[in-house]
XYZ file of C-alpha atoms in Angstrom:
608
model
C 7.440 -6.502 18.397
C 5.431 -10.060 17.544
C 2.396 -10.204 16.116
C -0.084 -13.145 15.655
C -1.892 -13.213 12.233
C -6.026 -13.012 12.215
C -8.502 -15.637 11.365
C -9.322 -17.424 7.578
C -11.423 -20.652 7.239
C -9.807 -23.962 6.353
C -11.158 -24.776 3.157
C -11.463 -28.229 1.762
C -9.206 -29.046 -1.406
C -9.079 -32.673 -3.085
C -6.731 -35.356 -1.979
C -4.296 -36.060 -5.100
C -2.662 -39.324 -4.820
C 0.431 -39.922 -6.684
C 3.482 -42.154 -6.768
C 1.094 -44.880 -4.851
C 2.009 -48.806 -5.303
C -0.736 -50.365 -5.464
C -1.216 -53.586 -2.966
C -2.756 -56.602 -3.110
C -5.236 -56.438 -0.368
C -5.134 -56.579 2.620
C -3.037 -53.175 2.061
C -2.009 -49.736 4.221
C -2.941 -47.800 1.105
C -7.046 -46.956 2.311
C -6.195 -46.591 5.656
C -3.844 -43.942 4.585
C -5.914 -42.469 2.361
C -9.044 -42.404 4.951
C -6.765 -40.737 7.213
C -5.730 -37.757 5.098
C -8.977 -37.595 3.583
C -10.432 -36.998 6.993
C -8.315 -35.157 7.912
C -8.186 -32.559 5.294
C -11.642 -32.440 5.416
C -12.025 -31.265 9.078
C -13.610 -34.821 10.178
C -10.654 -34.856 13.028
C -12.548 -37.986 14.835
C -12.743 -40.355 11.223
C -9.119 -39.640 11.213
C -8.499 -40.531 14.771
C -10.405 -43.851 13.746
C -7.779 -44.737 11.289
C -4.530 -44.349 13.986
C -4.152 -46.232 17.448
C -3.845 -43.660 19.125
C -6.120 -42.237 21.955
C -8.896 -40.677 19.497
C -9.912 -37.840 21.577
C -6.074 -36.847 21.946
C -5.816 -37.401 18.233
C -9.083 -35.384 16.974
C -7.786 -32.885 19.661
C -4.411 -32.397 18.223
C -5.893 -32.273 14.123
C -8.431 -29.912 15.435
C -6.046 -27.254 16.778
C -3.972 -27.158 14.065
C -6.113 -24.778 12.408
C -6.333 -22.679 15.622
C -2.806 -22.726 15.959
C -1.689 -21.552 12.361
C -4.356 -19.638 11.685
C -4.508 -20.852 8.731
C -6.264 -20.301 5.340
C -6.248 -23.805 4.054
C -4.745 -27.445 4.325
C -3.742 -29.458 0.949
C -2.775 -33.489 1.717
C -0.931 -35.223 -1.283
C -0.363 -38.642 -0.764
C 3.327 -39.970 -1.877
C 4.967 -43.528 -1.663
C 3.697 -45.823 0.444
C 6.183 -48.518 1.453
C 5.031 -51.971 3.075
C 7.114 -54.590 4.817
C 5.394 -57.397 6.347
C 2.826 -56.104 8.944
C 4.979 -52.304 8.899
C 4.437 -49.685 6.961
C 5.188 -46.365 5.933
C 3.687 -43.436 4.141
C 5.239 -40.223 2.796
C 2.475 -37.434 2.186
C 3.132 -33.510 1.032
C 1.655 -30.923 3.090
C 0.434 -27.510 1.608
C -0.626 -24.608 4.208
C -2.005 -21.623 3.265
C -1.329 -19.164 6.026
C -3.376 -16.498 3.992
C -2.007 -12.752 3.787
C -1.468 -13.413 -0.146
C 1.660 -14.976 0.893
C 3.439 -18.528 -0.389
C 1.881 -21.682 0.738
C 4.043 -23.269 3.690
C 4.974 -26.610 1.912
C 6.770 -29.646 3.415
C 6.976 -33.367 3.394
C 5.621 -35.478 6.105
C 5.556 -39.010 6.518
C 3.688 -41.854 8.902
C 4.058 -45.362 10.169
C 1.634 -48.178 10.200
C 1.062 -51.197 11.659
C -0.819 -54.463 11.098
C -2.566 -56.224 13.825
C -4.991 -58.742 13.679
C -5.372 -58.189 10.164
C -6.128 -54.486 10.420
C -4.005 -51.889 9.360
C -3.769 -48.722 11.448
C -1.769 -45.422 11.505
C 0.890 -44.862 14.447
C -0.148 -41.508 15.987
C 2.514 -39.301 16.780
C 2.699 -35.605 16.481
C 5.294 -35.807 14.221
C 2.622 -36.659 11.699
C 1.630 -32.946 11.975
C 5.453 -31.740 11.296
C 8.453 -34.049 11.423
C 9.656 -31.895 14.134
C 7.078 -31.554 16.329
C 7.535 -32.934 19.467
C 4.924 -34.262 22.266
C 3.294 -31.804 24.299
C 4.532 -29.099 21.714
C 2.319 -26.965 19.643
C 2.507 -25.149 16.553
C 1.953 -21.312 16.481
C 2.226 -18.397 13.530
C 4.312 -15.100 14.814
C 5.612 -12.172 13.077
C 8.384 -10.280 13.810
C 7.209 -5.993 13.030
C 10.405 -4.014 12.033
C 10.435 -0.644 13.706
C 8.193 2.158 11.659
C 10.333 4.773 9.896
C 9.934 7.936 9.882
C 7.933 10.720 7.599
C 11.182 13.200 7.291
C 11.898 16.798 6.531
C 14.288 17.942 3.618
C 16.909 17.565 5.372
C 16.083 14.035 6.741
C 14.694 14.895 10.331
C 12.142 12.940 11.434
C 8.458 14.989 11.597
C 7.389 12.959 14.382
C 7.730 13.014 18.337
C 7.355 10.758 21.106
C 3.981 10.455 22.755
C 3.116 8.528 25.805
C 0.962 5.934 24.689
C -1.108 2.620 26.037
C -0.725 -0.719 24.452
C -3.411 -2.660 25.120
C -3.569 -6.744 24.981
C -3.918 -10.161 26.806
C -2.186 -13.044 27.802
C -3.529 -15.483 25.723
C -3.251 -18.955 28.193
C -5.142 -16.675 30.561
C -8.060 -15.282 29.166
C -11.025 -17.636 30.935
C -13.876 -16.232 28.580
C -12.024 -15.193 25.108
C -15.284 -14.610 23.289
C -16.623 -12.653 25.733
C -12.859 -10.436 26.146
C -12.966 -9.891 22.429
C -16.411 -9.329 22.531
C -16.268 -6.294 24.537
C -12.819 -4.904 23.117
C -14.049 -5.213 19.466
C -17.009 -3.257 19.893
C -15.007 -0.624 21.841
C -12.282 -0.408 18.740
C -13.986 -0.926 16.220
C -11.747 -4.147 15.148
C -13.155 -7.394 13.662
C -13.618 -9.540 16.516
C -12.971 -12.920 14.423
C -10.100 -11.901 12.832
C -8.691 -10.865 16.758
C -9.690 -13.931 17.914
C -7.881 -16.127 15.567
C -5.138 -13.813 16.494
C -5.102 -14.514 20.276
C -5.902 -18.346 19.737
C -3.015 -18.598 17.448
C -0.838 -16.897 19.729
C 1.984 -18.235 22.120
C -0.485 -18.542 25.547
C 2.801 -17.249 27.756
C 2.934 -13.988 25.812
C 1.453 -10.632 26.163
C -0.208 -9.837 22.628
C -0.649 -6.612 22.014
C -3.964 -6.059 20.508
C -4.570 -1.869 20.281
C -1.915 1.036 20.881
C -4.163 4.390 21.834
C -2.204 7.839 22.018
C -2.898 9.870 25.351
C -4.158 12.297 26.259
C -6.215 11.958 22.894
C -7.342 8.557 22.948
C -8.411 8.412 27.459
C -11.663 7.680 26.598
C -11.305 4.669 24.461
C -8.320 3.790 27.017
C -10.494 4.036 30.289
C -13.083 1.770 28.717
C -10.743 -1.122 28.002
C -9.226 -0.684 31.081
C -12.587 -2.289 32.434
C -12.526 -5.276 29.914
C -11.675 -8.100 32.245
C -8.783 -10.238 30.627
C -7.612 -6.897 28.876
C -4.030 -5.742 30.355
C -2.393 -2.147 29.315
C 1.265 -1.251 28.936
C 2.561 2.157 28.764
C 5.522 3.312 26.103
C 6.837 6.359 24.522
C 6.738 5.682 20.804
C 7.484 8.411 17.383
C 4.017 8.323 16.433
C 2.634 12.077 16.567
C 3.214 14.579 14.320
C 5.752 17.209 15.714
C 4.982 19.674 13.033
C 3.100 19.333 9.629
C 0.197 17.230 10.940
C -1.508 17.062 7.853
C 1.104 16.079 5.344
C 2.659 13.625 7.862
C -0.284 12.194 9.014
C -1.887 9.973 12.208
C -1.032 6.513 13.284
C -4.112 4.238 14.619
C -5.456 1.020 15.002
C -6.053 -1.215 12.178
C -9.914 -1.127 11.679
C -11.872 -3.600 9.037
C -12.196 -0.465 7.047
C -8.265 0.476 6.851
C -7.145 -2.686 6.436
C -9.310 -2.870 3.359
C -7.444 -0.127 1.848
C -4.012 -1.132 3.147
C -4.452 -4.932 2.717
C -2.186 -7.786 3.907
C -0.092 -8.337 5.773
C -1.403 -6.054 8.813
C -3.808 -7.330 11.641
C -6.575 -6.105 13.069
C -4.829 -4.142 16.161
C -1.799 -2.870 14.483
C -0.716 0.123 14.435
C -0.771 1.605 10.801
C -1.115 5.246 9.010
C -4.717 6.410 9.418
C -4.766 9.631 7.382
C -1.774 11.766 5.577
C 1.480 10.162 4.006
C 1.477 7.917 7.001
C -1.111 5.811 5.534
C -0.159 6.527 1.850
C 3.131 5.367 2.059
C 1.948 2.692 4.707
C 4.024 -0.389 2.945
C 7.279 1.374 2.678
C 7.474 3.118 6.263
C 6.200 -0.300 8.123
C 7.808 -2.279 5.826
C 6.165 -5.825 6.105
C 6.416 -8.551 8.522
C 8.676 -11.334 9.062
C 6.503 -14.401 9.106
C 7.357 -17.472 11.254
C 6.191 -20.653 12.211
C 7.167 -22.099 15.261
C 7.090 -25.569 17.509
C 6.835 -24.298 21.563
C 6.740 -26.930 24.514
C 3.608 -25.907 27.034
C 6.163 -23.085 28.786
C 7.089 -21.262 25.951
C 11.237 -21.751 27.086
C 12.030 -23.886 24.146
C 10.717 -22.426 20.230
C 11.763 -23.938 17.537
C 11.336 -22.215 13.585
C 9.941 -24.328 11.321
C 9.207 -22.187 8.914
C 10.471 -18.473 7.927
C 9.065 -15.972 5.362
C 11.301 -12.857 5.488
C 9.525 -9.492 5.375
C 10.747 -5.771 4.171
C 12.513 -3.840 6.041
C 11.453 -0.423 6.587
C 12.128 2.607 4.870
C 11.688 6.406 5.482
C 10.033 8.685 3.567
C 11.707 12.073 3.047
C 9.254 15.210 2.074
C 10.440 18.394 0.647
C 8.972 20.097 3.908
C 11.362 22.079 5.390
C 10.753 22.688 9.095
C 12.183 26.075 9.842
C 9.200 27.409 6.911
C 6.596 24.666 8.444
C 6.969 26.114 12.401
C 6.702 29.637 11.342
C 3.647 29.089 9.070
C 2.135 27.872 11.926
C 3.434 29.858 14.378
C 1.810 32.518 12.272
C -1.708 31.233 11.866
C -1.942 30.248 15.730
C -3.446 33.566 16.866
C -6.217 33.684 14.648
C -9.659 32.972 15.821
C -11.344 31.734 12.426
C -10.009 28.844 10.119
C -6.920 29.747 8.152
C -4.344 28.229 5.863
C -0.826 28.654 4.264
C 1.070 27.062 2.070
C 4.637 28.197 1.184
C 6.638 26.790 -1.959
C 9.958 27.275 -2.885
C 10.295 29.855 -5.947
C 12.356 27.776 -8.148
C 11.700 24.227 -7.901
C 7.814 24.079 -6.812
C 9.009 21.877 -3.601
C 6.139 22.021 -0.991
C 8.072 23.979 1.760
C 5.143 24.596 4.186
C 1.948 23.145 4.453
C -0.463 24.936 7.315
C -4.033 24.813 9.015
C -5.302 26.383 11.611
C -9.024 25.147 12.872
C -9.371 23.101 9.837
C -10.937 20.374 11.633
C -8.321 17.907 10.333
C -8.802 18.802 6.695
C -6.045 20.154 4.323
C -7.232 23.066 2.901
C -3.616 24.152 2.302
C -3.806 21.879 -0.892
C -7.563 21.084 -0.788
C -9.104 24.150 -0.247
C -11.625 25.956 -2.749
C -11.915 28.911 -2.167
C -12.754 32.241 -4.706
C -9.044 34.154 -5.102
C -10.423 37.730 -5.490
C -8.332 40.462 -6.930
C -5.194 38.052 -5.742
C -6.151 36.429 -9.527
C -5.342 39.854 -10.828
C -1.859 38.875 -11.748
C -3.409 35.873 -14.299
C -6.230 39.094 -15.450
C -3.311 41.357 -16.076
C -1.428 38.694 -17.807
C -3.952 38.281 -20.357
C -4.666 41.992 -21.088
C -0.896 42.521 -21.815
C -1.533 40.620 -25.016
C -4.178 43.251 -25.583
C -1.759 45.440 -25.200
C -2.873 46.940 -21.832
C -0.933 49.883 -20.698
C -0.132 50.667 -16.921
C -1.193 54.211 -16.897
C -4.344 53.777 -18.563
C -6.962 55.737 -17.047
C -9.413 53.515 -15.106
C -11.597 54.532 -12.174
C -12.635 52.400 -8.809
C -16.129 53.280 -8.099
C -17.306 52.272 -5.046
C -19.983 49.535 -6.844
C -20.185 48.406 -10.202
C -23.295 45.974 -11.626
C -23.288 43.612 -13.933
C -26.723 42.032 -14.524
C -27.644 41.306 -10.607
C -24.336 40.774 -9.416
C -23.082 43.846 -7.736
C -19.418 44.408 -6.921
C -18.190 46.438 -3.857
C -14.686 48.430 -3.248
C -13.350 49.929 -0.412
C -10.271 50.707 -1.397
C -8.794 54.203 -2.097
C -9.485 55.642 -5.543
C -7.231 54.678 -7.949
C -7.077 56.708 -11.333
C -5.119 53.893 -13.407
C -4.700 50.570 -14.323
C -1.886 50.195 -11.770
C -2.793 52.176 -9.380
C -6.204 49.936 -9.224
C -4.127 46.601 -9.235
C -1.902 48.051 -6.253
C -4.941 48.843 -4.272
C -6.564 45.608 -5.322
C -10.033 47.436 -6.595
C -12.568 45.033 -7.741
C -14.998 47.216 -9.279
C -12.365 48.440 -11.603
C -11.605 45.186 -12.981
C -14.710 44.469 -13.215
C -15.530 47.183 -15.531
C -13.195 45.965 -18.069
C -15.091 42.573 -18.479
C -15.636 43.216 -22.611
C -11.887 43.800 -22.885
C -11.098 40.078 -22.491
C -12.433 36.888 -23.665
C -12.918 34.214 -21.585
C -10.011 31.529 -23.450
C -7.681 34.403 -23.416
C -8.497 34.498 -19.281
C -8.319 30.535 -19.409
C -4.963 30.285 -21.131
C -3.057 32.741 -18.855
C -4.480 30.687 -15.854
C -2.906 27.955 -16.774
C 0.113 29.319 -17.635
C 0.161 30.363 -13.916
C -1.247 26.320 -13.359
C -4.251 27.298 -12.587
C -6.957 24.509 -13.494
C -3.599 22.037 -14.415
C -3.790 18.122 -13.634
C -1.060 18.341 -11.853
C -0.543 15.919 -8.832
C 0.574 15.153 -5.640
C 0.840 11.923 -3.103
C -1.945 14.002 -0.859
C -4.953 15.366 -2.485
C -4.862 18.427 -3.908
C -6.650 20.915 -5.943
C -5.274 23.094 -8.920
C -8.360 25.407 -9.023
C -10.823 25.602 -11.772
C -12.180 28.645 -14.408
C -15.278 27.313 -15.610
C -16.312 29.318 -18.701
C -19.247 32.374 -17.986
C -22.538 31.803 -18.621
C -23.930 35.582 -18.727
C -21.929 38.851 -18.454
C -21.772 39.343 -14.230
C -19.967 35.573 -14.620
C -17.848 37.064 -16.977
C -16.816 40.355 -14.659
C -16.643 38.227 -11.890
C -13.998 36.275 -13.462
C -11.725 39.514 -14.050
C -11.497 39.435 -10.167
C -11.813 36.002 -9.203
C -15.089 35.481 -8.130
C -17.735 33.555 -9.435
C -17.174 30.574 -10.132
C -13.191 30.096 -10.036
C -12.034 28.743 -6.939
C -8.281 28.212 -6.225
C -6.245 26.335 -3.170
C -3.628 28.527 -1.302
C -1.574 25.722 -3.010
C -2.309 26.665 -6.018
C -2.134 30.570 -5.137
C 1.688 30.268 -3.726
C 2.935 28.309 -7.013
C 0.808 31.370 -9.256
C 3.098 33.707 -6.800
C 6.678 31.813 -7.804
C 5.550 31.927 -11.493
C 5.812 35.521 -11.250
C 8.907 35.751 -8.636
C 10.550 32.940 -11.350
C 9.039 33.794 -14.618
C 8.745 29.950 -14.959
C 5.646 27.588 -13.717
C 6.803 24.118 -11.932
C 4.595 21.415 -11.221
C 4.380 20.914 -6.919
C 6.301 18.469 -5.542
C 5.860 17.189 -1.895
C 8.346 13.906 -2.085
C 12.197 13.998 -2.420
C 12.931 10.365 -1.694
C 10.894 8.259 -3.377
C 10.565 10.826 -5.683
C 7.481 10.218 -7.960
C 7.324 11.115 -11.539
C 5.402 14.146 -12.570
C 3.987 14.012 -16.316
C 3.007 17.441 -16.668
C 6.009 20.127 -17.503
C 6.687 23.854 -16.523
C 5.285 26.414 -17.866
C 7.183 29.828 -18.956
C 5.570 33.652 -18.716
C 7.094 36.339 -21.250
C 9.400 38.378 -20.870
C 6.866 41.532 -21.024
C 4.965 39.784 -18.010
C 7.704 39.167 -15.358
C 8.897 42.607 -15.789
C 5.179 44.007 -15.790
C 3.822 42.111 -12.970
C 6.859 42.018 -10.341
C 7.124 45.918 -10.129
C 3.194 45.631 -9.319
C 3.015 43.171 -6.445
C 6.118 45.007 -5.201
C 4.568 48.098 -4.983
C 1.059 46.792 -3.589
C 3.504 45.822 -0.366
C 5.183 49.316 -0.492
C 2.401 51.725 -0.867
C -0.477 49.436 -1.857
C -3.196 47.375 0.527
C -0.456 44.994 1.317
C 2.254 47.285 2.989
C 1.575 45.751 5.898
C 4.104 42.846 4.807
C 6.449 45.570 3.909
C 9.478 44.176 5.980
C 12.700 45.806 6.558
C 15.593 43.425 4.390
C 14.679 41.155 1.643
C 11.883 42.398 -0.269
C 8.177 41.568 -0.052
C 6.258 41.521 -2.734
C 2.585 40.519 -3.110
C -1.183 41.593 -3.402
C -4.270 40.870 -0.819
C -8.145 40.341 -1.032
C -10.977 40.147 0.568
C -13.430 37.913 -1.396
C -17.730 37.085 -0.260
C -18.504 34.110 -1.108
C -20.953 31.845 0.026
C -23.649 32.368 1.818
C -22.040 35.796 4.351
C -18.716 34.603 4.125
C -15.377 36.724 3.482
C -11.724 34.753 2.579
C -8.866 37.006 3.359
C -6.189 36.475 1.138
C -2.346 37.385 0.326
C -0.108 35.937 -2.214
C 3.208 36.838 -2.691
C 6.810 36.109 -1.944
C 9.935 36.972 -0.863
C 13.283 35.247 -1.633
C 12.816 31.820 -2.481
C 9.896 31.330 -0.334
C 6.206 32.076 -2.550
C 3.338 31.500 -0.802
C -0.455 32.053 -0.292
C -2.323 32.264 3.196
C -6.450 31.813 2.654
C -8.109 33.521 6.354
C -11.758 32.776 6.682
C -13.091 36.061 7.809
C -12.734 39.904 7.678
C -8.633 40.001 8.660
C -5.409 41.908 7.629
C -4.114 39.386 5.359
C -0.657 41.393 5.002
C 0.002 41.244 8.544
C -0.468 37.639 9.012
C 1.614 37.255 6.152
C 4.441 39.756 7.956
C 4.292 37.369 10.982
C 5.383 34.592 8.573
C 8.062 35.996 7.019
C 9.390 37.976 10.063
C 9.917 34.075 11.056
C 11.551 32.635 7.718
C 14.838 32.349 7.888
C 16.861 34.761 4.822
């Protein structure tokens, strides 16, 4: 695919002069000099003065260099100058900027002169522009876009699928009105209508130059509209741009806005198609790769191009994600039914890979990672934690009254009665929990939280949030914490890696990237021995005769606890975080649902 670059201003730069013989007068040496002067300087008909050629074809020619590069800026440095009798001729260094933070184009040059009656003048010829520029040719700046590479799986699938989209452009030599095209399409995309402009003007006039690629069905508005641009012409392809699965870790492909193109910087153009959200635009650079930038000499037809000038790009290279597809599909597979917002995210036990990352009426964000919500009695595995070094024994009598206050908070259960410590845990009872609130200080709470990662800087190429356990300001702060209200918010990330620190006894930082793989500063973190073999029986039974047995699943055992948290202003998350095999993970329902049955739709779809 070729691409045109956008539009920079030709800024003025002094003339240096150097390696000059100086003449006796009269001498070619100011005539030269006027005419690079000149011509640096944009005063196209002072130059023409100096040469005998026609000076409107000359000022014409000077003048569209700038159009026809697109260039940033033009440096003249004047070399030897060689007289012999009434002929002369001048060797001058040419520096273009062609912008994009790229190397200045340089070359040498050269002109002949010519005394008559006493006058020196400059012999026009194109080849003053470029020694190889012919006449009737004209310069141009194209780049040559390797294909996009794919976001991939863990196994090296690509996470995209074809989608019928319309690539919108012109034929430059065509357009009548070009301010008034670019006019229209500009404030219909969104694109900076200079920067397009000096794309199309620099751009072969025989070529269609594709300006905007829209996705359909998605994008028919937008599409319909330029359809009545006149000068605007569509094409229709099948390209790998949507997401096939895992929409918001892969990402969306779009035009290149001002805005983006701030963020992604050179060398994209207004118009091309770059990552617009997700890994697509994160790892923009390496899955474009960059373009191959070339200067080129082209008779009025177009047959005959000749490369002047070449600056090789990158090729491009894919970026593999720990995702693996089989765990994406039935995440959302599982979350499809629902008729409220609703995430999962799934991580494998031992390593902390991302295996899954789901939403479900989201509105495009990623609350899998980036979600914040309050974990409920699911943060009863980190409460239990601590009180085992209190010494906190299972069948300790503890009651689940239907309320409990603290202060003016007021904490509700439905659950069944339990009559101990894990009985209460198994049926998830808040106000029992709650009542313990004096039998654990707040740092104790903190540390165990983090050794579950909770509230850790830990990092990832998307945003993501770790969760947070702000300390309590009165006593109903500090009961809310023992069931994860309050204030403490976690991510279903950040849930499903708490749920493989107690499946693996040992906490890994997430990781979402296999190739490039990025470093991770922070290290694991290990649970005691007394811990693992405390809370693994628990979440196991809480499936088996708890309030989660409704993820009790014949085969590989399911272990894991459930909530139902307020929060808000009359809002309810449904939670459950658990695991099975390798696969931890923690699904986040916003609204009054059966957790543990969503959660056995999952699993009943993971494969071991």
């Amino acid at each position: 695919m070729r691409r045109v670059r956008g539009v920079a201003a030709i800024t003025g730069a002094l003339l240096a002069v150097s390696g000059c013989r100086m003449f006796a007068e009269p001498s070619p040496l100011p005539t030269v000099r006027n005419f690079l002067v000149a011509w640096q300087n944009g005063n196209y008909s002072g130059a023409a003065k100096q040469t005998n050629g026609d000076r409107k074809a000359v000022a014409g020619a000077l003048q569209a260099l700038p159009g026809q590069l697109d260039l940033a800026s033009l440096h003249l440095a004047l070399g030897h100058v060689r007289k012999d009798d009434d002929d002369a001729t001048a060797q001058f260094e040419v520096r273009i900027d062609l912008g994009d933070n790229g190397p200045p184009w340089d070359y040498g040059s050269q002109m002949r002169l010519h005394r008559s009656g006493g006058q020196w003048k400059v012999v026009w010829s194109p080849s003053i522009i470029h020694p190889k520029l012919g006449q009737g040719e004209r310069l141009a700046v194209v780049t040559e876009t390797p294909q996009r590479a794919y976001v991939q799986d863990s196994k090296g699938r690509a996470l995209t699928r074809q989608t019928k989209v319309e690539i919108f452009g012109v034929l430059p030599g065509q357009l009548t009105k070009p301010d008034a095209t670019l006019d229209k399409l500009s404030k219909i995309t969104n694109l900076d209508k200079d920067r397009v402009l000096g794309r199309v003007r620099s751009a072969p006039p025989q070529e269609f130059l594709p300006l905007v690629t829209l996705q359909l069905p998605a994008q028919a508005t937008v599409a319909a509209q330029l359809l009545q641009v006149p000068g605007v012409q569509a094409r229709t392809r099948y390209l790998p741009l949507a997401p096939a699965t895992a929409a918001d870790v892969v990402g969306q492909l779009g035009p290149a806005t001002a805005e983006l193109l701030q963020q992604v910087g050179a060398p994209y153009q207004p118009g091309d198609t770059i990552g617009v959200s997700g890994l697509q635009v994160l790892d923009q650079r390496r899955l474009a790769g960059t373009p191959t930038v070339k200067v080129v000499a082209q008779n009025p037809s177009g047959a005959s191009s000749q490369v002047l000038y070449e600056l090789p790009g990158a090729l491009s290279r894919p970026v593999r994600t720990t995702v693996d597809r089989r765990v994406q599909e039935a995440a959302e597979n599982a979350l499809k039914g629902l008729h409220a917002p609703a995430s999962l995210a799934a991580v494998h036990q031992a390593t902390g890979e991302v295996l899954a990352a789901a939403d479900h009426q989201t509105d495009g964000k990623n609350q899998a990672f980036e979600g914040r919500y309050p974990p409920g009695m699911t943060f009863g595995m980190i409460t239990t934690q601590a009180l085992l070094g209190y010494d906190q024994k299972m069948n300790a009598a503890l009651s689940c009254p239907p309320t409990y206050k603290v202060g003016d908070q007021v904490f509700h259960s439905s659950s069944s009665r339990g009559k101990t410590f894990q009985s209460n845990f198994v049926r998830s009872c808040p106000t029992a929990f709650a009542s313990m609130y004096r039998s654990l200080a707040y740092q104790d709470l903190r540390t165990s939280a983090a050794r579950f990662g909770i509230g850790l800087p830990w990092t990832l190429p998307l945003p993501s949030f770790s969760g947070t356990v702000p300390p309590p300001s009165n006593d109903a702060e500090r009961a809310a914490s023992m069931v994860g209200q309050g204030r403490i918010e976690v991510s279903p990330l950040a849930m499903a890696l708490a749920a493989a620190t107690v499946e693996s006894g040992t906490w890994k930082p997430p990781s979402l990237i296999k190739d490039p793989a990025p470093p991770q500063a922070i290290q694991p973190r290990s649970l005691d021995s007394d811990s693992i073999s405390t809370l693994q029986p628990l979440l196991r039974e809480s499936v088996t005769s708890g309030a989660a047995r409704s993820a009790n699943l014949a085969g590989n055992k399911v272990s894991g606890v459930v909530a139902q948290v307020p929060y808000g202003s009359g809002k309810t998350v449904s939670w459950f975080v658990g695991f099975r095999g390798n696969v931890a993970f923690a699904l986040a329902v916003e609204g009054k649902v059966n957790a543990a049955a969503v959660a056995a739709r999952f699993l009943r779809n993971v494969p071991g």
